mmCIF file of C-alpha atoms and ligand atoms in Angstrom:
data_model
loop_
_atom_site.group_PDB
_atom_site.id
_atom_site.type_symbol
_atom_site.label_atom_id
_atom_site.label_comp_id
_atom_site.label_asym_id
_atom_site.label_seq_id
_atom_site.Cartn_x
_atom_site.Cartn_y
_atom_site.Cartn_z
ATOM 1 C CA UNK A 1 10.981 -11.045 3.606
ATOM 2 C CA UNK A 2 9.070 -9.101 6.212
ATOM 3 C CA UNK A 3 8.689 -10.671 9.632
ATOM 4 C CA UNK A 4 6.265 -9.129 12.080
ATOM 5 C CA UNK A 5 6.482 -10.690 15.481
ATOM 6 C CA UNK A 6 4.222 -10.104 18.476
ATOM 7 C CA UNK A 7 3.510 -6.517 17.445
ATOM 8 C CA UNK A 8 1.400 -4.365 19.753
ATOM 9 C CA UNK A 9 0.415 -0.745 19.152
ATOM 10 C CA UNK A 10 -1.767 1.502 21.279
ATOM 11 C CA UNK A 11 -2.872 5.114 21.492
ATOM 12 C CA UNK A 12 -2.701 6.812 24.817
ATOM 13 C CA UNK A 13 -4.718 9.800 25.878
ATOM 14 C CA UNK A 14 -4.942 11.367 29.305
ATOM 15 C CA UNK A 15 -8.097 9.382 30.032
ATOM 16 C CA UNK A 16 -7.368 5.969 28.597
ATOM 17 C CA UNK A 17 -5.226 3.588 26.619
ATOM 18 C CA UNK A 18 -6.667 2.283 23.379
ATOM 19 C CA UNK A 19 -4.872 -0.947 22.451
ATOM 20 C CA UNK A 20 -5.439 -1.181 18.685
ATOM 21 C CA UNK A 21 -3.081 -3.978 17.654
ATOM 22 C CA UNK A 22 -2.336 -6.760 20.135
ATOM 23 C CA UNK A 23 0.288 -9.454 19.581
ATOM 24 C CA UNK A 24 0.115 -9.492 15.795
ATOM 25 C CA UNK A 25 2.521 -11.852 14.028
ATOM 26 C CA UNK A 26 2.896 -12.713 10.361
ATOM 27 C CA UNK A 27 5.476 -13.157 7.640
ATOM 28 C CA UNK A 28 5.413 -11.860 4.124
ATOM 29 C CA UNK A 29 7.626 -13.249 1.374
ATOM 30 C CA UNK A 30 9.386 -11.036 -1.128
ATOM 31 C CA UNK A 31 7.304 -10.141 -4.176
ATOM 32 C CA UNK A 32 3.938 -10.856 -2.576
ATOM 33 C CA UNK A 33 1.127 -8.343 -2.235
ATOM 34 C CA UNK A 34 -0.699 -8.797 1.040
ATOM 35 C CA UNK A 35 -4.163 -7.269 1.110
ATOM 36 C CA UNK A 36 -5.438 -6.779 4.650
ATOM 37 C CA UNK A 37 -9.194 -6.440 4.708
ATOM 38 C CA UNK A 38 -10.845 -5.021 7.760
ATOM 39 C CA UNK A 39 -13.817 -2.990 8.917
ATOM 40 C CA UNK A 40 -13.508 0.712 9.589
ATOM 41 C CA UNK A 41 -11.671 1.483 12.837
ATOM 42 C CA UNK A 42 -10.016 -1.949 13.188
ATOM 43 C CA UNK A 43 -6.481 -0.571 12.985
ATOM 44 C CA UNK A 44 -5.521 -0.720 9.315
ATOM 45 C CA UNK A 45 -4.097 2.798 9.129
ATOM 46 C CA UNK A 46 -2.453 2.288 12.501
ATOM 47 C CA UNK A 47 -0.585 -0.741 11.161
ATOM 48 C CA UNK A 48 0.447 1.015 7.943
ATOM 49 C CA UNK A 49 1.683 4.076 9.845
ATOM 50 C CA UNK A 50 3.670 1.913 12.236
ATOM 51 C CA UNK A 51 5.270 0.038 9.332
ATOM 52 C CA UNK A 52 6.063 3.343 7.643
ATOM 53 C CA UNK A 53 7.872 4.411 10.793
ATOM 54 C CA UNK A 54 5.581 7.312 11.574
ATOM 55 C CA UNK A 55 3.912 5.773 14.629
ATOM 56 C CA UNK A 56 5.769 4.267 17.594
ATOM 57 C CA UNK A 57 5.154 0.636 18.460
ATOM 58 C CA UNK A 58 4.581 -0.534 22.000
ATOM 59 C CA UNK A 59 6.266 -3.909 21.742
ATOM 60 C CA UNK A 60 7.230 -6.604 19.288
ATOM 61 C CA UNK A 61 9.492 -6.501 16.249
ATOM 62 C CA UNK A 62 9.283 -5.723 12.552
ATOM 63 C CA UNK A 63 12.237 -7.344 10.771
ATOM 64 C CA UNK A 64 13.199 -6.978 7.144
ATOM 65 C CA UNK A 65 15.317 -9.721 5.599
ATOM 66 C CA UNK A 66 17.113 -9.472 2.273
ATOM 67 C CA UNK A 67 19.389 -12.415 1.442
ATOM 68 C CA UNK A 68 21.439 -13.121 4.549
ATOM 69 C CA UNK A 69 20.829 -9.682 6.009
ATOM 70 C CA UNK A 70 18.147 -9.241 8.610
ATOM 71 C CA UNK A 71 17.481 -6.026 10.512
ATOM 72 C CA UNK A 72 14.644 -4.063 12.061
ATOM 73 C CA UNK A 73 12.606 -2.318 9.372
ATOM 74 C CA UNK A 74 13.847 1.251 9.331
ATOM 75 C CA UNK A 75 12.813 4.028 6.934
ATOM 76 C CA UNK A 76 16.359 5.353 7.036
ATOM 77 C CA UNK A 77 17.815 2.005 6.069
ATOM 78 C CA UNK A 78 15.103 0.543 3.857
ATOM 79 C CA UNK A 79 13.194 2.135 1.046
ATOM 80 C CA UNK A 80 9.570 2.326 2.073
ATOM 81 C CA UNK A 81 7.119 3.550 -0.540
ATOM 82 C CA UNK A 82 3.890 4.875 0.910
ATOM 83 C CA UNK A 83 0.673 5.623 -0.923
ATOM 84 C CA UNK A 84 -1.503 7.219 1.749
ATOM 85 C CA UNK A 85 -5.249 7.525 1.631
ATOM 86 C CA UNK A 86 -5.157 11.238 0.782
ATOM 87 C CA UNK A 87 -2.254 10.763 -1.694
ATOM 88 C CA UNK A 88 0.099 12.956 0.392
ATOM 89 C CA UNK A 89 1.325 15.228 -2.403
ATOM 90 C CA UNK A 90 2.913 18.574 -1.610
ATOM 91 C CA UNK A 91 0.702 21.316 -3.065
ATOM 92 C CA UNK A 92 3.565 23.705 -3.780
ATOM 93 C CA UNK A 93 5.479 21.186 -5.863
ATOM 94 C CA UNK A 94 4.716 20.057 -9.409
ATOM 95 C CA UNK A 95 3.824 16.464 -10.309
ATOM 96 C CA UNK A 96 7.400 15.858 -11.372
ATOM 97 C CA UNK A 97 8.881 17.435 -8.239
ATOM 98 C CA UNK A 98 6.527 15.406 -6.059
ATOM 99 C CA UNK A 99 7.482 12.217 -7.881
ATOM 100 C CA UNK A 100 11.212 12.821 -7.529
ATOM 101 C CA UNK A 101 11.140 14.045 -3.943
ATOM 102 C CA UNK A 102 11.626 10.663 -2.202
ATOM 103 C CA UNK A 103 14.569 9.911 -4.502
ATOM 104 C CA UNK A 104 16.113 13.305 -3.804
ATOM 105 C CA UNK A 105 15.615 12.977 -0.054
ATOM 106 C CA UNK A 106 17.432 9.660 -0.173
ATOM 107 C CA UNK A 107 20.099 11.145 -2.419
ATOM 108 C CA UNK A 108 19.361 8.509 -5.041
ATOM 109 C CA UNK A 109 18.203 10.802 -7.781
ATOM 110 C CA UNK A 110 21.627 10.856 -9.463
ATOM 111 C CA UNK A 111 21.411 7.058 -9.903
ATOM 112 C CA UNK A 112 18.120 7.088 -11.765
ATOM 113 C CA UNK A 113 18.479 10.465 -13.448
ATOM 114 C CA UNK A 114 18.092 10.277 -17.190
ATOM 115 C CA UNK A 115 17.318 6.546 -17.143
ATOM 116 C CA UNK A 116 14.403 5.223 -19.152
ATOM 117 C CA UNK A 117 12.964 3.829 -15.961
ATOM 118 C CA UNK A 118 11.621 7.142 -14.751
ATOM 119 C CA UNK A 119 9.961 7.984 -18.059
ATOM 120 C CA UNK A 120 8.551 4.476 -18.353
ATOM 121 C CA UNK A 121 6.787 4.882 -15.043
ATOM 122 C CA UNK A 122 5.426 8.303 -15.994
ATOM 123 C CA UNK A 123 4.097 6.839 -19.234
ATOM 124 C CA UNK A 124 2.758 3.627 -17.743
ATOM 125 C CA UNK A 125 0.746 5.684 -15.274
ATOM 126 C CA UNK A 126 -0.236 8.198 -17.925
ATOM 127 C CA UNK A 127 1.097 11.262 -16.168
ATOM 128 C CA UNK A 128 3.823 12.132 -18.683
ATOM 129 C CA UNK A 129 1.686 14.984 -20.034
ATOM 130 C CA UNK A 130 1.002 16.617 -16.674
ATOM 131 C CA UNK A 131 4.464 16.635 -15.120
ATOM 132 C CA UNK A 132 4.595 20.426 -14.779
ATOM 133 C CA UNK A 133 1.162 20.809 -13.233
ATOM 134 C CA UNK A 134 0.466 21.416 -9.556
ATOM 135 C CA UNK A 135 -1.745 19.102 -7.449
ATOM 136 C CA UNK A 136 -4.616 21.616 -7.309
ATOM 137 C CA UNK A 137 -4.820 21.470 -11.116
ATOM 138 C CA UNK A 138 -5.313 17.694 -11.145
ATOM 139 C CA UNK A 139 -8.305 15.357 -11.085
ATOM 140 C CA UNK A 140 -8.616 12.675 -8.410
ATOM 141 C CA UNK A 141 -7.387 10.014 -10.808
ATOM 142 C CA UNK A 142 -4.369 12.093 -11.773
ATOM 143 C CA UNK A 143 -3.495 12.711 -8.117
ATOM 144 C CA UNK A 144 -3.773 9.001 -7.477
ATOM 145 C CA UNK A 145 -1.557 8.058 -10.414
ATOM 146 C CA UNK A 146 1.021 10.634 -9.339
ATOM 147 C CA UNK A 147 1.130 9.141 -5.842
ATOM 148 C CA UNK A 148 1.600 5.674 -7.357
ATOM 149 C CA UNK A 149 4.397 6.891 -9.638
ATOM 150 C CA UNK A 150 6.151 8.549 -6.717
ATOM 151 C CA UNK A 151 6.097 5.303 -4.740
ATOM 152 C CA UNK A 152 7.391 3.166 -7.628
ATOM 153 C CA UNK A 153 10.167 5.574 -8.633
ATOM 154 C CA UNK A 154 11.781 4.875 -5.290
ATOM 155 C CA UNK A 155 12.042 1.149 -6.184
ATOM 156 C CA UNK A 156 10.741 0.378 -2.712
ATOM 157 C CA UNK A 157 11.829 -2.593 -0.613
ATOM 158 C CA UNK A 158 8.367 -2.384 0.876
ATOM 159 C CA UNK A 159 5.336 -0.708 -0.651
ATOM 160 C CA UNK A 160 2.571 0.350 1.739
ATOM 161 C CA UNK A 161 -0.875 1.434 0.591
ATOM 162 C CA UNK A 162 -3.681 2.732 2.780
ATOM 163 C CA UNK A 163 -7.094 2.455 1.059
ATOM 164 C CA UNK A 164 -5.357 3.752 -2.038
ATOM 165 C CA UNK A 165 -8.330 3.838 -4.375
ATOM 166 C CA UNK A 166 -11.188 4.627 -2.037
ATOM 167 C CA UNK A 167 -11.300 8.366 -2.796
ATOM 168 C CA UNK A 168 -12.035 7.823 -6.490
ATOM 169 C CA UNK A 169 -15.291 7.377 -8.354
ATOM 170 C CA UNK A 170 -15.923 3.900 -9.765
ATOM 171 C CA UNK A 171 -14.663 4.392 -13.329
ATOM 172 C CA UNK A 172 -11.555 6.342 -12.352
ATOM 173 C CA UNK A 173 -10.869 3.767 -9.685
ATOM 174 C CA UNK A 174 -10.968 0.859 -12.111
ATOM 175 C CA UNK A 175 -8.623 2.632 -14.471
ATOM 176 C CA UNK A 176 -6.189 3.554 -11.682
ATOM 177 C CA UNK A 177 -6.225 0.000 -10.274
ATOM 178 C CA UNK A 178 -5.479 -1.476 -13.695
ATOM 179 C CA UNK A 179 -2.572 0.886 -14.348
ATOM 180 C CA UNK A 180 -1.289 0.242 -10.856
ATOM 181 C CA UNK A 181 -1.404 -3.504 -11.344
ATOM 182 C CA UNK A 182 0.455 -3.329 -14.646
ATOM 183 C CA UNK A 183 3.314 -1.422 -13.069
ATOM 184 C CA UNK A 184 3.235 -3.600 -9.964
ATOM 185 C CA UNK A 185 3.329 -6.901 -11.887
ATOM 186 C CA UNK A 186 6.366 -5.689 -13.789
ATOM 187 C CA UNK A 187 8.369 -4.948 -10.654
ATOM 188 C CA UNK A 188 6.697 -6.884 -7.855
ATOM 189 C CA UNK A 189 7.776 -4.872 -4.834
ATOM 190 C CA UNK A 190 6.788 -6.587 -1.591
ATOM 191 C CA UNK A 191 3.517 -4.868 -0.769
ATOM 192 C CA UNK A 192 1.031 -4.460 2.051
ATOM 193 C CA UNK A 193 -2.220 -2.763 1.228
ATOM 194 C CA UNK A 194 -5.080 -2.244 3.631
ATOM 195 C CA UNK A 195 -8.630 -1.802 2.484
ATOM 196 C CA UNK A 196 -12.237 -2.277 3.500
ATOM 197 C CA UNK A 197 -13.122 -3.272 -0.077
ATOM 198 C CA UNK A 198 -13.451 -6.996 -0.792
ATOM 199 C CA UNK A 199 -13.213 -6.372 -4.566
ATOM 200 C CA UNK A 200 -10.002 -4.436 -4.095
ATOM 201 C CA UNK A 201 -8.429 -7.139 -1.932
ATOM 202 C CA UNK A 202 -9.375 -9.812 -4.489
ATOM 203 C CA UNK A 203 -8.041 -7.775 -7.376
ATOM 204 C CA UNK A 204 -4.762 -6.572 -5.861
ATOM 205 C CA UNK A 205 -3.752 -9.070 -3.181
ATOM 206 C CA UNK A 206 -1.776 -12.220 -3.944
ATOM 207 C CA UNK A 207 -2.588 -13.060 -0.323
ATOM 208 C CA UNK A 208 -5.601 -11.843 1.646
ATOM 209 C CA UNK A 209 -5.952 -11.476 5.412
ATOM 210 C CA UNK A 210 -9.111 -10.459 7.203
ATOM 211 C CA UNK A 211 -8.525 -8.406 10.324
ATOM 212 C CA UNK A 212 -10.880 -8.550 13.296
ATOM 213 C CA UNK A 213 -12.871 -5.476 14.264
ATOM 214 C CA UNK A 214 -10.822 -5.194 17.445
ATOM 215 C CA UNK A 215 -7.357 -6.118 18.614
ATOM 216 C CA UNK A 216 -5.861 -6.512 15.165
ATOM 217 C CA UNK A 217 -6.207 -10.316 15.111
ATOM 218 C CA UNK A 218 -6.073 -11.990 11.720
ATOM 219 C CA UNK A 219 -9.298 -13.987 11.595
ATOM 220 C CA UNK A 220 -8.891 -15.509 8.201
ATOM 221 C CA UNK A 221 -6.225 -15.856 5.538
ATOM 222 C CA UNK A 222 -6.104 -17.177 2.003
ATOM 223 C CA UNK A 223 -3.888 -17.321 -1.062
ATOM 224 C CA UNK A 224 -5.815 -15.474 -3.719
ATOM 225 C CA UNK A 225 -6.430 -17.363 -6.965
ATOM 226 C CA UNK A 226 -8.261 -14.344 -8.440
ATOM 227 C CA UNK A 227 -5.364 -11.898 -8.210
ATOM 228 C CA UNK A 228 -5.468 -9.464 -11.145
ATOM 229 C CA UNK A 229 -8.692 -10.829 -12.600
ATOM 230 C CA UNK A 230 -11.142 -8.260 -13.834
ATOM 231 C CA UNK A 231 -14.818 -8.963 -13.210
ATOM 232 C CA UNK A 232 -14.651 -12.696 -12.788
ATOM 233 C CA UNK A 233 -18.205 -13.935 -12.728
ATOM 234 C CA UNK A 234 -17.727 -17.629 -12.120
ATOM 235 C CA UNK A 235 -19.423 -19.089 -9.073
ATOM 236 C CA UNK A 236 -16.189 -19.832 -7.206
ATOM 237 C CA UNK A 237 -15.303 -16.165 -7.216
ATOM 238 C CA UNK A 238 -18.726 -15.179 -5.938
ATOM 239 C CA UNK A 239 -18.517 -17.829 -3.222
ATOM 240 C CA UNK A 240 -15.117 -16.510 -2.136
ATOM 241 C CA UNK A 241 -16.496 -12.991 -2.066
ATOM 242 C CA UNK A 242 -19.379 -14.122 0.103
ATOM 243 C CA UNK A 243 -17.018 -15.972 2.410
ATOM 244 C CA UNK A 244 -14.842 -12.875 2.845
ATOM 245 C CA UNK A 245 -17.945 -10.800 3.495
ATOM 246 C CA UNK A 246 -18.947 -13.180 6.285
ATOM 247 C CA UNK A 247 -15.434 -13.089 7.763
ATOM 248 C CA UNK A 248 -15.508 -9.319 7.654
ATOM 249 C CA UNK A 249 -18.703 -8.950 9.653
ATOM 250 C CA UNK A 250 -18.103 -11.620 12.296
HETATM 251 P P1 LIG B 1 -8.829 1.935 10.228
HETATM 252 O O1 LIG B 1 -7.739 2.532 9.403
HETATM 253 O O2 LIG B 1 -8.905 0.445 10.162
HETATM 254 O O3 LIG B 1 -10.168 2.539 9.941
HETATM 255 P P2 LIG B 1 -7.419 3.218 12.426
HETATM 256 O O4 LIG B 1 -6.091 2.552 12.431
HETATM 257 O O5 LIG B 1 -7.484 4.580 11.820
HETATM 258 O O6 LIG B 1 -8.523 2.255 11.765
HETATM 259 O O7 LIG B 1 -7.959 3.353 13.916
HETATM 260 C C1 LIG B 1 -7.993 2.246 14.808
HETATM 261 C C2 LIG B 1 -8.485 2.709 16.179
HETATM 262 O O8 LIG B 1 -7.552 3.632 16.733
HETATM 263 C C3 LIG B 1 -9.818 3.432 16.160
HETATM 264 O O9 LIG B 1 -10.499 3.081 17.313
HETATM 265 C C4 LIG B 1 -9.424 4.898 16.192
HETATM 266 O O10 LIG B 1 -10.428 5.673 16.806
HETATM 267 C C5 LIG B 1 -8.165 4.878 17.004
HETATM 268 N N1 LIG B 1 -7.217 5.939 16.594
HETATM 269 C C6 LIG B 1 -6.747 6.149 15.353
HETATM 270 N N2 LIG B 1 -5.877 7.167 15.314
HETATM 271 C C7 LIG B 1 -5.794 7.632 16.582
HETATM 272 C C8 LIG B 1 -5.053 8.696 17.225
HETATM 273 N N3 LIG B 1 -4.217 9.450 16.526
HETATM 274 N N4 LIG B 1 -5.233 8.869 18.550
HETATM 275 C C9 LIG B 1 -6.055 8.079 19.254
HETATM 276 N N5 LIG B 1 -6.774 7.066 18.733
HETATM 277 C C10 LIG B 1 -6.654 6.841 17.403
HETATM 278 MG MG1 LIG B 2 -7.817 3.907 7.846
#
């Protein structure tokens, strides 16, 4: 379980302080995928970067609980899988080397080496034929699927995704989302994804929060009955979509 309590994050420049997240608290149970919807500039990337440990927090706590053990979330202690907006692949490493890098950094490669698990992920994400290619030889969809594979290979305690599919064209995006969901549903790592896309939140979030334009307040939350549904056209779905749209602009 992830427990975020009274979290505040700001940016400071010489001229001013920009308080982006103020007193944010929420809990996330193991195996859930929380989709945080919010308008551009509301602090989604800020939150993801803070959770990933790459941005300092001003105050508050981020606790990770597994069984009886509870401790501050720490990238050295916990396995945090990150799928950043720009995919974050190293251009001088092949697809395979990129995928295995987080495991090697954590000295966990020997544990998974030669297991079917690694190959299953490559195949599920349809990158098994491009393992020796370099990022600049790949399409957007292939880059995306590589970044997803890299995150799952780590068997993350927490999976973080920042607008993961927004750089792709519509058809590639649908395909990548579907493959992602298949792999996700199989393993169910506790996940937080941030997005400005209502469709994406409804497709990938078991729980949906709507973040306010300023201050990082959660204005609305719901359990998502449409998780994993492709193109639902029933009225309830459309009503929910409309409701989220209204929450997003107020
Ligand atoms: P989102 O991802 O929701 O679009 P961000 O988290 O990137 O929003 O940004 C939230 C706010 O923080 C914005 O007002 C943005 O201008 C500001 N901001 C983001 N990154 C920095 C930074 N490195 N330094 C100063 N201000 C920043
Ligand atoms: Mg962002």
